[in-house]
């Protein structure tokens, strides 16, 4: 049998593992980032019009399927070559697999509204492919692994591999070459596992594919009242977080291994528990209600001082207080336990959902239906509380109850049962490591104290006095506010510190505390070197 046959098989088995891990990871981590799908989409975007026309002429409406089959054929052929290459000129076969992964990562990251984990499926696929390839090539039967060396005992050209190298390889890897039958079992097993993962991953994504299609077709109703963002809210400084955080950049935190795929037509919200009147609300009923736009900054209790687990969005939704009024909570109830379709729960003080703040059932985020990973079709947004006690995504139930009668997901894991957002501030610019020169330097960032408001922000240089920063405008106290401080920088190393003061006179706590159990405290600082 030809020398290349088994190594080529190793390459093919490895690429099947590559594809399988890619699909499975896409299903679990980053819906819509399957390496196949994103590379296909990239090719469609890059294809010149004549190629598109030709494809449609040839394959009609099956042009997309044809494209995927085409990608698969090219992938298999190149992978077979990579297997042969790896047997003869390692690590060039692995390099080809890394390149597969690189193309997948690039294609995923350049998609419009790519999630932050978009790179993961292709990256994990590449790792799995390379590991499989190395594993299989090391187990190649000796006779097959050999390079074309003519005649034993002849000196080999440097860099060429010969039979003896097998022993080295075996020692290093702790794996020894197998006989042909054993090798075929390994390669076949790897391919079978890969194929299973691919089919499983593809099937797991079926729900999210269907929901993605439904989501794209949704046209949300116009709000009865729109949010208007004052021109002065956006300082528009390079490196400063924008006032409104684009959906693709919005942090994502949840316990969902796979993003729940919820069909709006199957969705309903049940309000029950200590209420006079149980209320059930369907998607259609919700969309028929007068929906309002509001701007609210959402923050995670796990956000470290200076961290990025915070974002500000324009939400479209309906006040929860109105729905609670229909249900009529009993007089002794003090908490609403919201529950998502995947079992996550949050405990929100009843009075917070009944006062005049914009505690809403949200259906829209920054002008589009909620992205799947941000709770499509419906989530809660409550100004002033950390997400873990208020911002239930894929919400399906509001149970009116008492703090002494029920507890929520994170409370059962050591976090506080209540989670008001702590007054805090962050330095965005200068970025760490940014090169600065003496003279005027802009220091800027954001500060927040949701539902209370930020009164002032001060900046301290080294151990100098606290100096007032300028605050930008904001829609309301429920959002963060940008600030800037114009610093006359002198050469040398300096430490910049920021401290916010709330509208209630509270000064940001400078004592450092970790995030458990109810949010971090401390001041954000930046060490800079002025040249
Ligand atoms: N269903 C569900 N909703 C959830 C969570 C979750 O794990 N599951 N996490 C909460 C936490 S801890 C936060 S900080 C916010 C984050 O919302 P985001 O991912 O849209 O930024 O969602 C909240 N809602
Ligand atoms: Mo969170």
Coordinates of C-alpha atoms and ligand atoms in Angstrom, one line a residue:
X1 CA 0.0 0.0 0.0
X2 CA 1.2 3.5 -0.7
X3 CA 3.1 5.3 2.0
X4 CA 0.7 8.3 2.1
X5 CA -2.5 6.4 2.7
X6 CA -2.4 6.0 6.4
X7 CA -1.1 9.5 7.2
X8 CA -3.7 10.9 4.9
X9 CA -6.3 9.0 6.8
X10 CA -4.9 10.5 10.1
X11 CA -5.3 14.0 8.6
X12 CA -8.9 13.2 7.5
X13 CA -9.8 11.8 11.0
X14 CA -8.2 14.9 12.6
X15 CA -10.2 17.3 10.5
X16 CA -13.4 15.5 11.4
X17 CA -12.5 15.9 15.0
X18 CA -11.8 19.6 14.2
X19 CA -15.2 20.0 12.7
X20 CA -16.9 18.1 15.5
X21 CA -15.4 20.1 18.3
X22 CA -16.1 23.3 16.3
X23 CA -19.8 22.5 16.0
X24 CA -20.1 21.4 19.6
X25 CA -18.3 24.4 20.9
X26 CA -20.5 26.7 18.8
X27 CA -23.6 25.0 20.2
X28 CA -22.4 25.4 23.8
X29 CA -20.4 28.7 23.8
X30 CA -21.2 30.9 20.9
X31 CA -24.3 30.4 18.9
X32 CA -23.9 31.5 15.3
X33 CA -20.1 31.0 15.4
X34 CA -19.8 27.5 14.0
X35 CA -16.5 27.6 12.1
X36 CA -18.3 26.2 9.0
X37 CA -21.1 28.7 9.1
X38 CA -18.8 31.7 9.6
X39 CA -16.3 30.7 6.9
X40 CA -19.2 30.1 4.6
X41 CA -20.7 33.5 5.4
X42 CA -17.3 35.1 4.9
X43 CA -16.9 33.5 1.5
X44 CA -20.3 34.7 0.5
X45 CA -19.4 38.2 1.5
X46 CA -16.1 38.1 -0.3
X47 CA -17.3 36.3 -3.4
X48 CA -17.4 38.6 -6.5
X49 CA -20.8 39.0 -8.1
X50 CA -20.0 36.7 -11.1
X51 CA -19.2 33.9 -8.7
X52 CA -22.4 34.3 -6.9
X53 CA -24.3 34.4 -10.1
X54 CA -22.5 31.3 -11.3
X55 CA -23.3 29.5 -8.1
X56 CA -26.9 30.3 -8.2
X57 CA -27.1 29.3 -11.9
X58 CA -25.4 26.0 -11.1
X59 CA -27.1 25.1 -7.8
X60 CA -30.2 27.3 -7.6
X61 CA -31.5 27.6 -4.1
X62 CA -29.1 24.9 -3.0
X63 CA -26.2 27.3 -3.5
X64 CA -25.6 27.6 0.2
X65 CA -25.6 23.8 0.7
X66 CA -23.3 23.5 -2.3
X67 CA -20.9 26.0 -0.7
X68 CA -20.8 24.1 2.6
X69 CA -20.2 20.8 0.7
X70 CA -17.4 22.6 -1.3
X71 CA -15.8 23.8 2.0
X72 CA -16.0 20.3 3.3
X73 CA -14.3 18.8 0.2
X74 CA -11.5 21.3 0.3
X75 CA -11.1 20.8 4.0
X76 CA -10.8 17.0 3.7
X77 CA -8.4 17.2 0.8
X78 CA -6.1 19.7 2.5
X79 CA -6.3 17.8 5.8
X80 CA -5.3 14.6 4.0
X81 CA -2.3 16.5 2.7
X82 CA -1.6 17.8 6.2
X83 CA -1.5 14.3 7.5
X84 CA 1.1 13.2 5.0
X85 CA 3.1 16.4 5.6
X86 CA 3.0 15.9 9.4
X87 CA 4.4 12.3 8.9
X88 CA 7.2 13.6 6.8
X89 CA 7.9 17.2 7.8
X90 CA 6.5 17.8 11.3
X91 CA 5.2 20.2 12.4
X92 CA 3.9 21.4 9.0
X93 CA 0.8 19.3 9.2
X94 CA 0.0 20.9 12.6
X95 CA 0.7 24.3 11.1
X96 CA -2.0 23.7 8.5
X97 CA -4.5 22.8 11.2
X98 CA -3.6 26.0 13.1
X99 CA -4.2 27.8 9.9
X100 CA -7.7 26.2 9.6
X101 CA -8.4 27.5 13.1
X102 CA -7.0 30.9 12.3
X103 CA -9.3 31.3 9.3
X104 CA -12.2 30.2 11.5
X105 CA -11.4 32.6 14.3
X106 CA -10.9 35.5 11.8
X107 CA -14.2 34.7 10.0
X108 CA -16.0 34.5 13.4
X109 CA -14.6 37.7 14.8
X110 CA -15.3 39.8 11.7
X111 CA -19.0 38.9 11.6
X112 CA -21.3 41.7 12.4
X113 CA -22.3 41.5 16.1
X114 CA -19.9 38.8 16.9
X115 CA -20.1 37.8 20.5
X116 CA -17.1 38.0 22.8
X117 CA -16.8 34.2 22.6
X118 CA -17.0 34.1 18.8
X119 CA -13.3 33.1 18.5
X120 CA -13.8 30.1 20.8
X121 CA -15.3 27.4 18.5
X122 CA -12.6 27.7 15.9
X123 CA -9.8 28.0 18.5
X124 CA -11.0 24.9 20.3
X125 CA -11.5 23.1 17.0
X126 CA -7.9 23.8 16.1
X127 CA -6.5 22.6 19.4
X128 CA -8.6 19.4 19.1
X129 CA -7.5 18.9 15.5
X130 CA -3.8 19.4 16.3
X131 CA -3.9 17.1 19.3
X132 CA -5.6 14.4 17.3
X133 CA -3.2 14.7 14.4
X134 CA -0.1 14.4 16.7
X135 CA -1.6 11.5 18.5
X136 CA -2.4 9.6 15.3
X137 CA 0.8 10.4 13.5
X138 CA 2.8 9.1 16.5
X139 CA 0.9 5.9 16.3
X140 CA 1.5 5.4 12.6
X141 CA 2.8 1.9 11.9
X142 CA 6.6 2.1 11.4
X143 CA 6.6 1.0 7.8
X144 CA 4.1 3.8 7.0
X145 CA 5.8 6.6 8.9
X146 CA 9.0 6.1 7.1
X147 CA 10.1 8.7 4.6
X148 CA 11.3 7.7 1.2
X149 CA 14.8 6.7 2.2
X150 CA 16.3 4.4 -0.2
X151 CA 18.3 1.6 1.3
X152 CA 19.1 1.0 4.9
X153 CA 22.4 2.3 6.2
X154 CA 22.6 5.2 3.8
X155 CA 23.1 8.6 5.3
X156 CA 20.0 10.7 5.3
X157 CA 19.7 14.3 4.2
X158 CA 19.4 16.5 7.3
X159 CA 15.9 17.3 8.2
X160 CA 14.5 14.1 6.6
X161 CA 12.9 11.7 8.9
X162 CA 13.6 8.0 8.9
X163 CA 12.5 4.9 10.6
X164 CA 14.7 5.5 13.6
X165 CA 12.9 8.7 14.5
X166 CA 9.9 6.7 15.5
X167 CA 11.6 5.6 18.6
X168 CA 12.4 9.2 19.5
X169 CA 8.8 10.2 18.8
X170 CA 7.5 7.3 20.8
X171 CA 9.6 8.2 23.8
X172 CA 8.6 11.8 23.8
X173 CA 4.9 11.2 23.4
X174 CA 4.7 8.1 25.6
X175 CA 2.9 6.5 22.6
X176 CA 4.3 3.8 20.5
X177 CA 3.6 3.0 16.9
X178 CA 0.8 0.6 16.4
X179 CA 0.3 -2.1 13.8
X180 CA -1.9 -1.2 10.8
X181 CA -5.1 -2.7 12.4
X182 CA -4.5 -0.9 15.6
X183 CA -3.8 2.4 13.8
X184 CA -7.0 2.1 11.7
X185 CA -9.0 1.5 14.9
X186 CA -7.5 4.7 16.5
X187 CA -8.1 6.8 13.4
X188 CA -11.6 5.3 12.9
X189 CA -12.4 5.9 16.5
X190 CA -11.2 9.5 16.3
X191 CA -13.3 10.1 13.2
X192 CA -16.3 8.5 14.8
X193 CA -16.1 10.7 17.9
X194 CA -15.6 13.8 15.7
X195 CA -18.6 12.9 13.5
X196 CA -20.7 12.3 16.6
X197 CA -19.7 15.7 18.1
X198 CA -20.5 17.4 14.7
X199 CA -23.9 15.8 14.4
X200 CA -24.6 16.5 18.1
X201 CA -23.4 20.1 17.9
X202 CA -25.4 20.6 14.7
X203 CA -28.5 19.2 16.3
X204 CA -28.1 21.3 19.4
X205 CA -27.9 24.4 17.3
X206 CA -31.2 23.5 15.6
X207 CA -33.2 25.3 18.2
X208 CA -31.0 28.4 18.2
X209 CA -31.0 28.5 14.3
X210 CA -34.8 28.4 14.3
X211 CA -35.0 31.1 17.0
X212 CA -32.4 33.2 15.2
X213 CA -34.6 33.2 12.1
X214 CA -37.7 34.1 14.2
X215 CA -35.7 36.9 15.9
X216 CA -34.5 38.3 12.6
X217 CA -38.1 38.5 11.3
X218 CA -39.4 40.4 14.4
X219 CA -40.3 44.0 14.0
X220 CA -40.7 45.5 17.5
X221 CA -43.5 48.0 18.0
X222 CA -42.6 51.7 18.2
X223 CA -42.3 52.9 21.8
X224 CA -45.0 55.1 23.2
X225 CA -42.2 57.1 24.7
X226 CA -38.6 57.2 23.3
X227 CA -35.4 57.7 25.1
X228 CA -33.6 60.8 24.0
X229 CA -29.9 60.9 24.7
X230 CA -28.6 64.4 25.4
X231 CA -25.8 65.5 23.0
X232 CA -23.5 66.2 25.9
X233 CA -23.7 62.6 27.2
X234 CA -21.0 61.4 24.7
X235 CA -17.6 63.0 25.2
X236 CA -16.4 61.0 22.2
X237 CA -12.8 60.4 23.4
X238 CA -10.6 57.8 22.0
X239 CA -10.5 54.8 24.4
X240 CA -13.4 56.0 26.5
X241 CA -16.4 53.6 26.7
X242 CA -19.2 54.9 24.6
X243 CA -22.2 56.2 26.6
X244 CA -24.4 53.5 25.0
X245 CA -22.7 50.1 24.8
X246 CA -23.2 48.3 21.5
X247 CA -24.9 44.9 21.9
X248 CA -21.8 43.1 20.6
X249 CA -19.6 44.7 23.2
X250 CA -22.1 44.3 26.1
X251 CA -20.8 42.0 28.8
X252 CA -22.5 38.6 29.1
X253 CA -22.9 36.7 32.4
X254 CA -25.1 33.8 33.0
X255 CA -25.1 30.2 34.1
X256 CA -26.4 28.9 30.8
X257 CA -24.1 26.3 29.3
X258 CA -26.0 26.5 26.0
X259 CA -27.9 29.8 25.3
X260 CA -31.6 28.9 25.8
X261 CA -33.5 28.9 22.6
X262 CA -37.0 30.3 23.4
X263 CA -39.6 30.7 20.6
X264 CA -41.6 33.9 21.3
X265 CA -44.8 32.2 20.4
X266 CA -44.1 29.6 23.1
X267 CA -43.2 32.2 25.6
X268 CA -45.4 33.3 28.5
X269 CA -44.8 34.9 31.8
X270 CA -46.7 33.7 34.9
X271 CA -47.1 36.0 37.9
X272 CA -48.1 33.9 40.9
X273 CA -47.4 33.2 44.6
X274 CA -48.7 35.6 47.2
X275 CA -51.1 37.4 44.8
X276 CA -54.8 37.9 44.7
X277 CA -55.0 37.2 41.0
X278 CA -52.6 35.0 39.0
X279 CA -51.6 36.7 35.8
X280 CA -50.4 35.1 32.6
X281 CA -48.9 37.2 29.8
X282 CA -48.1 36.0 26.3
X283 CA -45.6 37.4 23.8
X284 CA -48.4 38.9 21.7
X285 CA -50.1 40.4 24.7
X286 CA -46.8 41.9 25.8
X287 CA -46.1 43.5 22.4
X288 CA -49.6 44.9 22.4
X289 CA -49.0 46.9 25.6
X290 CA -47.6 50.4 25.4
X291 CA -43.9 49.8 25.4
X292 CA -41.5 52.5 26.7
X293 CA -37.8 53.1 26.0
X294 CA -35.5 53.6 28.9
X295 CA -31.8 53.8 29.4
X296 CA -30.4 51.8 32.2
X297 CA -26.9 50.8 33.1
X298 CA -26.6 47.1 34.0
X299 CA -23.8 45.9 36.3
X300 CA -22.6 42.6 37.5
X301 CA -21.8 42.0 41.2
X302 CA -18.7 40.2 40.1
X303 CA -17.3 43.3 38.5
X304 CA -13.9 44.0 40.0
X305 CA -13.0 47.7 40.6
X306 CA -12.1 49.0 37.2
X307 CA -13.6 45.9 35.5
X308 CA -15.7 45.6 32.3
X309 CA -18.8 43.8 33.6
X310 CA -21.0 46.8 33.2
X311 CA -22.8 48.3 30.2
X312 CA -25.4 50.8 29.3
X313 CA -28.2 50.2 26.9
X314 CA -31.5 51.6 25.5
X315 CA -34.1 49.1 26.6
X316 CA -37.6 48.7 25.2
X317 CA -40.1 47.2 27.7
X318 CA -43.1 47.4 29.9
X319 CA -43.1 48.4 33.6
X320 CA -43.3 45.4 35.9
X321 CA -45.1 47.6 38.4
X322 CA -48.2 47.6 36.1
X323 CA -48.2 43.8 35.8
X324 CA -47.8 43.5 39.6
X325 CA -50.7 45.9 40.0
X326 CA -52.9 43.5 38.0
X327 CA -51.8 40.6 40.2
X328 CA -52.2 42.5 43.5
X329 CA -49.5 41.2 45.8
X330 CA -50.5 40.3 49.4
X331 CA -49.7 42.8 52.1
X332 CA -46.9 40.8 53.7
X333 CA -45.0 39.9 50.5
X334 CA -41.6 41.6 50.2
X335 CA -39.8 39.9 47.4
X336 CA -40.3 38.7 43.8
X337 CA -38.4 35.6 42.8
X338 CA -38.0 35.7 39.1
X339 CA -37.2 32.5 37.3
X340 CA -35.8 31.9 33.9
X341 CA -36.5 29.0 31.5
X342 CA -33.3 27.4 32.5
X343 CA -34.0 27.5 36.3
X344 CA -31.9 30.5 37.2
X345 CA -33.6 32.7 39.9
X346 CA -33.2 36.2 41.2
X347 CA -34.7 37.8 44.4
X348 CA -35.8 41.3 43.9
X349 CA -37.3 43.5 46.6
X350 CA -41.0 43.9 45.9
X351 CA -40.9 47.6 46.6
X352 CA -38.2 48.2 44.0
X353 CA -40.5 46.7 41.3
X354 CA -43.4 48.8 42.5
X355 CA -41.8 52.3 42.8
X356 CA -41.6 54.7 39.9
X357 CA -38.3 53.5 38.5
X358 CA -38.0 51.9 35.1
X359 CA -38.1 48.3 36.3
X360 CA -39.2 46.6 33.1
X361 CA -39.8 43.4 31.2
X362 CA -37.5 44.2 28.3
X363 CA -38.0 43.0 24.7
X364 CA -35.6 45.3 23.0
X365 CA -32.0 46.3 23.4
X366 CA -30.4 49.2 21.5
X367 CA -33.1 49.1 18.8
X368 CA -33.3 45.4 18.1
X369 CA -34.9 42.4 19.7
X370 CA -32.9 41.2 22.7
X371 CA -29.9 39.2 21.4
X372 CA -30.3 35.5 22.3
X373 CA -27.5 35.7 24.9
X374 CA -29.0 38.7 26.5
X375 CA -32.3 37.0 27.2
X376 CA -34.4 36.7 24.0
X377 CA -37.3 37.1 23.9
X378 CA -37.9 38.7 27.3
X379 CA -35.7 39.7 30.3
X380 CA -35.9 41.9 33.4
X381 CA -34.0 45.1 33.7
X382 CA -34.1 46.9 37.1
X383 CA -32.2 50.2 37.6
X384 CA -30.1 50.2 40.8
X385 CA -29.6 46.5 41.4
X386 CA -26.9 44.1 40.3
X387 CA -27.9 41.7 37.6
X388 CA -27.9 38.6 39.8
X389 CA -30.8 39.9 41.9
X390 CA -32.8 41.6 39.1
X391 CA -31.9 41.1 35.5
X392 CA -33.3 37.6 34.8
X393 CA -32.9 36.7 31.2
X394 CA -35.3 34.3 29.4
X395 CA -37.7 35.1 32.2
X396 CA -40.8 33.0 32.5
X397 CA -42.1 33.4 36.0
X398 CA -42.4 36.0 38.7
X399 CA -43.3 34.5 42.1
X400 CA -44.4 37.0 44.7
X401 CA -43.0 35.8 48.0
X402 CA -41.0 36.7 51.1
X403 CA -37.2 36.9 51.7
X404 CA -37.7 34.6 54.7
X405 CA -39.6 32.1 52.6
X406 CA -37.5 31.7 49.5
X407 CA -34.0 32.3 48.2
X408 CA -32.4 32.8 44.8
X409 CA -29.7 31.0 42.8
X410 CA -26.7 33.1 43.9
X411 CA -27.9 33.6 47.5
X412 CA -27.8 29.8 47.9
X413 CA -24.2 30.0 46.8
X414 CA -23.0 32.5 49.4
X415 CA -23.9 35.8 47.8
X416 CA -26.1 38.5 49.5
X417 CA -29.8 38.2 49.1
X418 CA -30.0 41.8 48.2
X419 CA -27.7 43.6 45.8
X420 CA -28.0 47.3 45.4
X421 CA -25.3 48.6 42.9
X422 CA -22.4 50.3 44.8
X423 CA -21.3 53.8 43.9
X424 CA -18.2 53.3 41.7
X425 CA -16.0 54.8 39.0
X426 CA -13.5 53.6 36.4
X427 CA -10.6 55.1 34.5
X428 CA -10.7 54.2 30.8
X429 CA -8.0 56.6 29.4
X430 CA -5.1 56.7 29.4
X431 CA -5.1 53.0 28.8
X432 CA -2.6 51.0 30.7
X433 CA 0.7 51.0 28.9
X434 CA -0.3 53.9 26.7
X435 CA 2.7 56.1 25.9
X436 CA 2.3 59.6 27.1
X437 CA 4.3 62.8 26.8
X438 CA 4.6 65.6 29.3
X439 CA 2.0 68.4 28.8
X440 CA -1.8 68.2 28.6
X441 CA -3.2 64.6 29.0
X442 CA -6.9 63.7 29.0
X443 CA -7.9 61.4 31.8
X444 CA -11.4 60.0 31.4
X445 CA -13.8 57.3 32.4
X446 CA -17.2 56.5 33.7
X447 CA -18.9 56.7 37.1
X448 CA -22.2 55.3 38.2
X449 CA -24.6 55.1 41.1
X450 CA -27.7 53.8 39.5
X451 CA -31.0 55.3 40.7
X452 CA -29.2 57.6 43.0
X453 CA -27.0 59.5 40.6
X454 CA -23.4 60.8 40.5
X455 CA -22.8 64.2 41.9
X456 CA -19.1 64.6 41.4
X457 CA -16.0 62.8 40.2
X458 CA -12.5 63.7 41.5
X459 CA -9.1 62.6 40.3
X460 CA -5.9 62.4 42.4
X461 CA -2.4 62.4 40.9
X462 CA 0.0 60.5 43.1
X463 CA -0.5 61.8 46.7
X464 CA -1.8 65.2 45.6
X465 CA -5.1 66.8 46.3
X466 CA -8.4 65.5 44.9
X467 CA -9.2 67.6 41.9
X468 CA -12.7 67.8 40.3
X469 CA -13.3 66.2 36.9
X470 CA -15.9 67.5 34.5
X471 CA -19.1 65.4 34.3
X472 CA -20.8 64.7 31.0
X473 CA -24.6 64.8 30.7
X474 CA -26.7 61.7 31.2
X475 CA -30.2 60.6 30.5
X476 CA -31.0 60.0 34.1
X477 CA -29.6 58.8 37.4
X478 CA -30.1 55.3 36.2
X479 CA -27.2 55.4 33.8
X480 CA -23.5 55.8 34.2
X481 CA -21.9 59.2 33.3
X482 CA -18.7 59.9 31.5
X483 CA -16.2 62.2 33.1
X484 CA -12.9 63.9 32.0
X485 CA -10.0 65.5 33.8
X486 CA -7.5 67.6 32.0
X487 CA -4.1 66.8 33.5
X488 CA -0.9 68.8 33.0
X489 CA 1.4 65.8 33.0
X490 CA 5.0 66.0 34.2
X491 CA 7.6 63.5 33.2
X492 CA 8.1 60.4 35.2
X493 CA 5.9 57.7 36.8
X494 CA 2.6 58.7 38.2
X495 CA -0.5 57.0 39.7
X496 CA -3.9 58.3 38.8
X497 CA -6.8 57.6 41.1
X498 CA -10.6 58.3 40.6
X499 CA -13.3 58.7 43.2
X500 CA -17.0 59.4 42.7
X501 CA -19.4 61.1 45.0
X502 CA -23.1 60.2 44.9
X503 CA -26.0 62.6 44.6
X504 CA -26.9 61.5 48.2
X505 CA -23.5 62.8 49.4
X506 CA -22.0 59.3 49.8
X507 CA -18.3 59.2 48.9
X508 CA -17.0 56.1 47.0
X509 CA -15.6 53.6 49.5
X510 CA -11.8 53.5 49.1
X511 CA -11.3 50.4 51.3
X512 CA -10.7 47.5 49.0
X513 CA -13.2 44.6 49.2
X514 CA -13.6 41.7 46.9
X515 CA -16.8 41.0 45.0
X516 CA -18.3 38.4 47.4
X517 CA -20.9 38.7 48.8
X518 CA -22.3 42.0 47.5
X519 CA -19.9 43.7 45.2
X520 CA -16.4 45.1 45.2
X521 CA -15.3 48.4 46.8
X522 CA -12.1 50.3 46.3
X523 CA -10.8 53.0 44.0
X524 CA -9.7 52.4 40.4
X525 CA -6.2 53.6 39.7
X526 CA -3.8 53.7 36.7
X527 CA 0.0 53.7 36.8
X528 CA 1.3 55.7 33.9
X529 CA 4.7 56.6 32.6
X530 CA 5.1 60.1 31.1
X531 CA 8.0 60.3 28.7
Ligands
LIG1 N1 -31.4 33.3 33.2 C1 -30.4 34.0 33.7 N2 -30.5 35.3 33.8 C2 -29.5 36.0 34.3 C3 -28.3 35.4 34.8 C4 -28.2 34.0 34.6 O1 -27.2 33.3 35.0 N3 -29.3 33.3 34.1 N4 -27.3 36.1 35.3 C5 -27.5 37.4 35.8 C6 -26.4 38.2 36.1 S1 -25.3 37.7 37.3 C7 -26.1 39.4 35.4 S2 -24.8 40.4 35.8 C8 -26.9 39.8 34.2 C9 -26.0 40.0 33.0 O2 -26.8 40.3 31.9 P1 -26.1 40.3 30.5 O3 -25.5 39.0 30.2 O4 -27.2 40.6 29.5 O5 -25.1 41.4 30.5 O6 -27.9 38.8 33.9 C10 -28.5 38.2 35.0 N5 -29.6 37.4 34.5
LIG2 MO1 -23.8 39.2 37.6

